[in-house]
């Protein structure tokens, strides 16, 4: 069984759908709210959460008449109370309040809280059998096995909201699971696609943040430049669709128009295409099993002119190779991969290490973790969070020697 439905159904959603957006003030949340704004008669907002942007969160709560609002930072409770004064909107602050938001009776939940902080709220929505549009990588990268098991046990429906996984989800509807040969996740190649290894090593923060196609946050843009982001997506795809590492390929596609492909036993390849706009996969999740009117620009292939593809270079972008290594190791290794990468990216942003050292820190942390005999099955959110915490400590300990080697 899979919590991701691989075939569409004939069921249609009648009436008004209750919606909760976890991470409403982030970029994914912003795209989601834009789609809700376009059809207010179809949706009722049950709950909204944000990290620390109280003003933005309160503004959305008033606009959509949300029933409950939670800010993750407990120190912002008073600020939230003041911002919602004169309304009937219930509110709270801290992790328990965010989990309460996810637990409230919404039909559809956007899980877009970034980082390990998004795991427990997403599980709260899963455990009550909700339809969850998943945009949080850590739920799968750090806890994929038991997250998907919990979804199957509760009857929750997991809809992939990331552009590449949503593309695979749509393409998979063209066949049956036993007919699948492989899936292909596309990658833009980022700003360093054509750079030499020596130039990539010395890349600056400003250069890493110049993504050619997508407008994203700082962390994910740097991950795209290193192709660590694509590694994380390979891991996610494995857990989402119950695929082995050998069933997942990556193809560099600079135009970012083809987002994912599925090859079946007859060697037919089904692809999903669209403009590089997150409102497309989110709209698919929001309307599923139907389709809704989108807000993104229509695709004009004649104007684009050509679509090109290249094999990924595992030597210049070792972060992608490391993702496959972690996936094959299992037992928390993917959690370590993600945690070490977050430490490495933060160090790069703080100018403590060179760009090329990001992958080296991840590799040394992963190898050290395995050599120490730390690999073990994860059976709870607390297990995953503990591995994440300890892996971060190990990466931080290794950081000075990685920095010294590069100096």
XYZ file of C-alpha atoms in Angstrom:
407
model
C 0.000 0.000 0.000
C 1.024 3.592 -0.571
C -0.228 6.797 0.994
C 0.420 8.456 -2.373
C -2.444 7.582 -4.756
C -0.818 6.444 -8.011
C -4.083 6.607 -9.964
C -6.641 9.391 -10.054
C -10.128 8.676 -8.765
C -13.571 9.563 -10.003
C -14.425 11.272 -6.736
C -15.091 14.986 -6.869
C -15.023 17.482 -4.044
C -18.421 19.123 -3.595
C -19.033 22.145 -1.432
C -16.446 24.104 0.517
C -13.117 22.517 1.523
C -11.568 23.249 4.888
C -7.936 24.337 4.440
C -5.000 24.643 6.831
C -1.691 26.126 5.721
C 1.322 25.274 7.871
C 3.946 27.845 6.939
C 1.555 30.406 5.478
C 4.061 33.278 5.463
C 6.802 31.456 3.516
C 7.191 31.259 -0.264
C 5.120 28.056 -0.616
C 2.515 29.483 1.726
C 2.392 32.670 -0.324
C 1.710 30.703 -3.517
C -0.960 28.654 -1.724
C -2.724 31.733 -0.376
C -2.664 33.260 -3.866
C -4.574 30.249 -5.201
C -7.068 30.364 -2.316
C -7.558 34.066 -2.936
C -8.630 33.355 -6.510
C -11.582 31.161 -5.469
C -12.802 32.199 -1.999
C -16.166 30.504 -2.545
C -14.493 27.073 -2.687
C -12.349 27.193 0.440
C -12.693 27.868 4.146
C -9.452 28.548 6.001
C -9.363 26.606 9.250
C -5.861 27.431 10.489
C -2.700 29.273 9.513
C 0.780 29.113 11.023
C 3.955 31.133 10.626
C 7.397 31.204 12.165
C 7.948 34.769 13.360
C 6.266 37.090 10.847
C 3.366 38.025 13.093
C 2.240 41.022 11.036
C 2.061 38.975 7.841
C 0.355 36.091 9.597
C -2.278 38.306 11.238
C -2.964 40.060 7.929
C -3.639 36.718 6.222
C -5.775 35.514 9.133
C -8.004 38.574 8.855
C -8.187 38.438 5.062
C -9.238 34.774 5.034
C -11.154 34.825 8.322
C -9.100 31.937 9.698
C -10.482 30.187 12.769
C -7.100 29.590 14.411
C -3.619 31.085 14.048
C -0.322 29.921 15.540
C 3.108 31.505 15.550
C 6.016 29.114 16.114
C 8.075 31.554 18.186
C 6.553 31.498 21.702
C 8.063 34.911 22.438
C 5.708 36.411 19.829
C 2.483 35.502 21.624
C 1.862 39.004 22.931
C 2.545 40.503 19.524
C 0.095 38.074 17.926
C -2.540 38.825 20.563
C -2.265 42.527 19.828
C -2.361 41.996 16.053
C -5.592 39.988 16.312
C -7.306 42.282 18.823
C -10.928 42.913 17.947
C -11.345 39.656 16.011
C -12.834 36.292 16.982
C -9.768 34.414 15.738
C -8.318 31.930 18.237
C -4.537 31.895 18.504
C -1.509 30.337 20.171
C 2.271 30.295 20.121
C 5.005 27.676 20.276
C 5.322 24.125 19.000
C 2.165 22.885 20.734
C 0.098 25.618 19.092
C 1.451 24.756 15.649
C 0.626 21.088 16.262
C -2.867 22.162 17.374
C -3.287 24.009 14.074
C -2.414 20.826 12.172
C -4.812 18.818 14.350
C -7.841 20.975 13.643
C -10.550 19.624 11.299
C -9.392 20.771 7.877
C -9.894 18.500 4.865
C -6.634 19.588 3.210
C -3.376 20.636 4.840
C -0.399 22.317 3.188
C 2.694 21.140 5.096
C 5.207 23.860 4.221
C 7.061 24.472 7.485
C 10.746 24.240 6.643
C 13.224 22.134 8.578
C 12.790 19.484 11.249
C 10.240 21.763 12.955
C 7.735 20.742 10.296
C 7.817 17.034 11.121
C 5.552 16.830 14.180
C 2.852 19.190 12.795
C 2.763 17.233 9.522
C 2.434 13.984 11.478
C -0.457 15.490 13.449
C -2.299 16.098 10.183
C -1.376 12.637 8.900
C -2.531 10.870 12.056
C -6.060 12.222 11.711
C -6.254 10.975 8.104
C -6.150 14.341 6.352
C -5.137 15.007 2.775
C -1.645 16.473 3.161
C 0.079 18.442 0.418
C 3.692 17.816 1.375
C 6.233 20.577 0.716
C 8.478 19.868 3.705
C 11.513 17.808 2.681
C 12.470 16.806 6.210
C 9.320 14.733 6.696
C 10.668 12.281 4.136
C 14.422 12.862 4.177
C 14.617 12.574 7.963
C 11.724 10.245 8.666
C 10.512 8.729 5.413
C 9.892 5.140 6.506
C 7.706 5.758 9.509
C 6.127 8.933 8.081
C 4.715 7.002 5.131
C 3.813 4.046 7.372
C 1.815 6.357 9.632
C 0.028 7.773 6.600
C -0.963 4.301 5.397
C -2.137 3.325 8.890
C -4.353 6.409 9.289
C -5.678 6.459 5.739
C -4.120 9.862 5.084
C -3.543 10.885 1.477
C -0.095 12.354 0.764
C 0.052 14.636 -2.267
C 3.533 15.778 -3.341
C 3.644 19.564 -3.653
C 7.268 19.852 -4.757
C 7.403 20.497 -8.517
C 9.482 17.421 -9.399
C 7.570 14.959 -7.233
C 4.249 16.376 -8.315
C 5.372 15.859 -11.916
C 6.143 12.213 -11.163
C 2.797 11.864 -9.392
C 0.965 13.126 -12.471
C 2.996 10.975 -14.880
C 2.575 7.843 -12.758
C -1.179 8.022 -13.362
C -0.474 6.815 -16.918
C 0.376 3.280 -15.804
C 0.496 0.784 -12.965
C 3.268 0.459 -10.379
C 4.387 -2.968 -11.598
C 4.793 -1.538 -15.122
C 7.222 1.168 -13.995
C 10.857 0.905 -15.079
C 12.270 4.113 -13.633
C 11.465 7.722 -12.808
C 13.527 10.685 -13.972
C 13.820 13.833 -11.877
C 15.006 16.869 -13.785
C 17.454 19.455 -12.480
C 18.154 22.913 -13.837
C 21.848 22.481 -13.095
C 21.806 25.732 -11.139
C 24.126 28.686 -11.738
C 27.258 26.497 -11.908
C 26.052 23.989 -14.501
C 28.852 24.828 -16.960
C 31.526 25.836 -14.437
C 34.754 23.925 -13.901
C 35.351 22.125 -10.606
C 38.020 24.690 -9.683
C 35.638 27.605 -10.252
C 32.822 25.892 -8.334
C 35.201 25.422 -5.399
C 35.754 29.194 -5.164
C 32.191 30.361 -5.916
C 30.915 33.262 -3.833
C 27.624 33.550 -1.993
C 26.361 36.138 -4.492
C 27.146 33.780 -7.364
C 25.462 30.822 -5.659
C 22.289 32.854 -5.162
C 21.871 33.695 -8.867
C 19.564 30.860 -9.891
C 18.779 31.006 -13.616
C 15.120 29.955 -13.421
C 13.559 29.799 -9.970
C 12.917 32.435 -7.331
C 13.455 30.660 -4.003
C 14.745 31.206 -0.490
C 18.464 31.488 0.273
C 19.006 27.951 1.596
C 17.235 26.117 -1.226
C 18.926 28.316 -3.847
C 22.354 27.371 -2.501
C 21.265 23.714 -2.402
C 20.303 24.004 -6.051
C 23.738 25.428 -6.876
C 25.437 22.444 -5.182
C 22.773 19.983 -6.449
C 22.254 18.914 -2.834
C 18.632 19.893 -3.393
C 18.369 17.325 -6.167
C 19.913 14.759 -3.851
C 17.230 15.502 -1.286
C 14.593 15.082 -3.993
C 15.995 11.669 -4.941
C 15.603 10.616 -1.306
C 12.069 12.014 -1.139
C 11.049 10.208 -4.331
C 12.289 6.913 -2.909
C 10.062 7.187 0.154
C 7.058 8.791 -1.562
C 6.724 6.217 -4.308
C 8.461 3.188 -2.713
C 11.302 3.237 -5.245
C 14.785 1.774 -4.969
C 17.759 4.074 -5.686
C 18.298 2.218 -8.983
C 14.790 3.196 -10.109
C 15.520 6.928 -9.787
C 17.558 8.881 -12.334
C 18.445 12.561 -12.531
C 18.652 14.473 -15.808
C 19.919 18.041 -16.112
C 17.424 20.183 -18.019
C 18.446 23.861 -18.022
C 15.078 25.262 -19.139
C 13.154 23.845 -16.133
C 10.087 23.099 -18.264
C 10.017 19.299 -17.990
C 9.814 18.658 -14.235
C 9.710 14.880 -14.139
C 9.306 11.780 -16.323
C 8.270 8.185 -15.823
C 9.410 5.306 -18.011
C 7.220 2.215 -18.223
C 7.975 -1.363 -19.253
C 7.081 -0.716 -22.897
C 9.713 2.089 -22.837
C 7.092 4.776 -23.183
C 8.174 7.878 -21.261
C 5.463 10.146 -19.851
C 6.517 13.675 -18.851
C 4.898 16.595 -17.056
C 5.702 20.070 -18.383
C 4.947 23.516 -17.039
C 6.372 26.960 -16.406
C 8.781 27.169 -13.436
C 6.071 28.396 -11.045
C 5.245 26.659 -7.762
C 1.582 27.570 -8.164
C 1.296 24.783 -10.767
C 2.067 21.798 -8.484
C 0.257 23.441 -5.571
C -2.843 23.959 -7.728
C -2.729 20.302 -8.720
C -2.674 19.280 -5.059
C -5.348 21.794 -4.100
C -7.754 20.585 -6.764
C -6.962 16.873 -6.662
C -8.623 14.647 -7.800
C -10.014 17.400 -10.013
C -8.163 20.306 -11.619
C -8.710 23.951 -10.817
C -8.081 27.125 -12.784
C -4.408 27.981 -12.397
C -2.690 31.291 -11.755
C 0.640 30.582 -13.469
C 1.504 31.690 -16.989
C 0.525 29.352 -19.819
C 3.347 27.342 -21.334
C 4.459 28.631 -24.758
C 6.798 26.005 -26.199
C 7.146 27.839 -29.506
C 8.481 30.864 -27.644
C 10.872 28.725 -25.612
C 12.120 27.161 -28.828
C 14.102 24.205 -27.527
C 14.428 21.852 -24.578
C 17.855 20.386 -23.831
C 19.078 17.640 -21.515
C 22.417 16.552 -20.054
C 23.649 13.780 -17.785
C 24.534 14.979 -14.259
C 28.216 15.278 -13.347
C 28.791 13.460 -10.058
C 32.399 14.642 -9.915
C 31.678 18.373 -10.070
C 28.534 17.943 -7.953
C 29.382 15.236 -5.380
C 26.389 16.156 -3.213
C 24.150 14.258 -5.630
C 26.280 11.111 -5.366
C 26.227 11.351 -1.571
C 22.428 11.323 -1.577
C 22.406 7.944 -3.321
C 25.030 6.690 -0.841
C 22.885 7.791 2.113
C 19.755 6.278 0.620
C 21.465 2.922 0.123
C 22.860 2.993 3.684
C 19.413 3.696 5.166
C 18.776 3.601 8.924
C 19.008 7.346 9.498
C 21.784 8.072 6.987
C 19.536 10.364 4.961
C 18.781 12.299 8.154
C 22.527 12.756 8.651
C 22.943 13.861 5.034
C 20.335 16.579 5.463
C 21.570 17.741 8.882
C 25.204 17.991 7.785
C 24.194 19.897 4.675
C 22.276 22.463 6.739
C 25.339 23.034 8.933
C 27.548 23.308 5.844
C 25.276 25.781 4.069
C 25.026 27.952 7.183
C 28.837 27.935 7.414
C 29.121 28.924 3.750
C 26.666 31.791 4.220
C 28.711 32.925 7.226
C 31.838 32.743 5.023
C 33.459 30.109 7.250
C 33.983 27.636 4.401
C 34.265 27.725 0.630
C 31.415 26.574 -1.563
C 33.261 23.389 -2.504
C 33.611 22.447 1.158
C 29.849 22.002 1.566
C 29.924 18.523 0.029
C 33.152 17.606 1.837
C 31.597 18.363 5.225
C 28.536 16.296 4.354
C 30.676 13.374 3.190
C 32.931 13.435 6.265
C 29.939 13.632 8.602
C 28.155 10.788 6.834
C 31.274 8.584 6.824
C 32.022 9.379 10.477
C 28.458 8.556 11.483
C 28.583 5.186 9.733
C 32.058 4.303 11.081
C 30.858 5.033 14.620
C 28.128 2.423 14.222
C 25.314 4.914 14.638
C 23.031 3.569 11.906
C 19.759 2.257 13.336
C 16.109 2.148 12.216
C 14.046 5.222 13.100
C 10.635 4.478 14.556
C 9.404 7.853 15.795
C 9.642 11.593 15.253
C 11.762 11.827 18.394
C 14.211 9.275 16.926
C 14.559 11.337 13.769
C 14.955 14.596 15.685
C 17.614 13.021 17.913
C 19.620 11.813 14.911
C 19.244 15.220 13.297
C 20.489 16.934 16.470
C 23.460 14.619 16.964
C 24.454 14.731 13.298
C 24.468 18.521 13.442
C 26.780 18.346 16.461
C 29.112 16.004 14.603
C 29.128 18.247 11.528
C 29.851 21.301 13.689
C 32.742 19.437 15.307
C 34.188 18.538 11.900
C 33.686 22.044 10.508
C 36.997 23.629 11.705
C 39.163 20.964 10.070
C 37.168 21.178 6.821
C 37.640 24.942 6.853
C 41.381 24.573 7.592
C 41.889 22.192 4.653
C 40.342 24.721 2.284
C 42.363 27.684 3.530
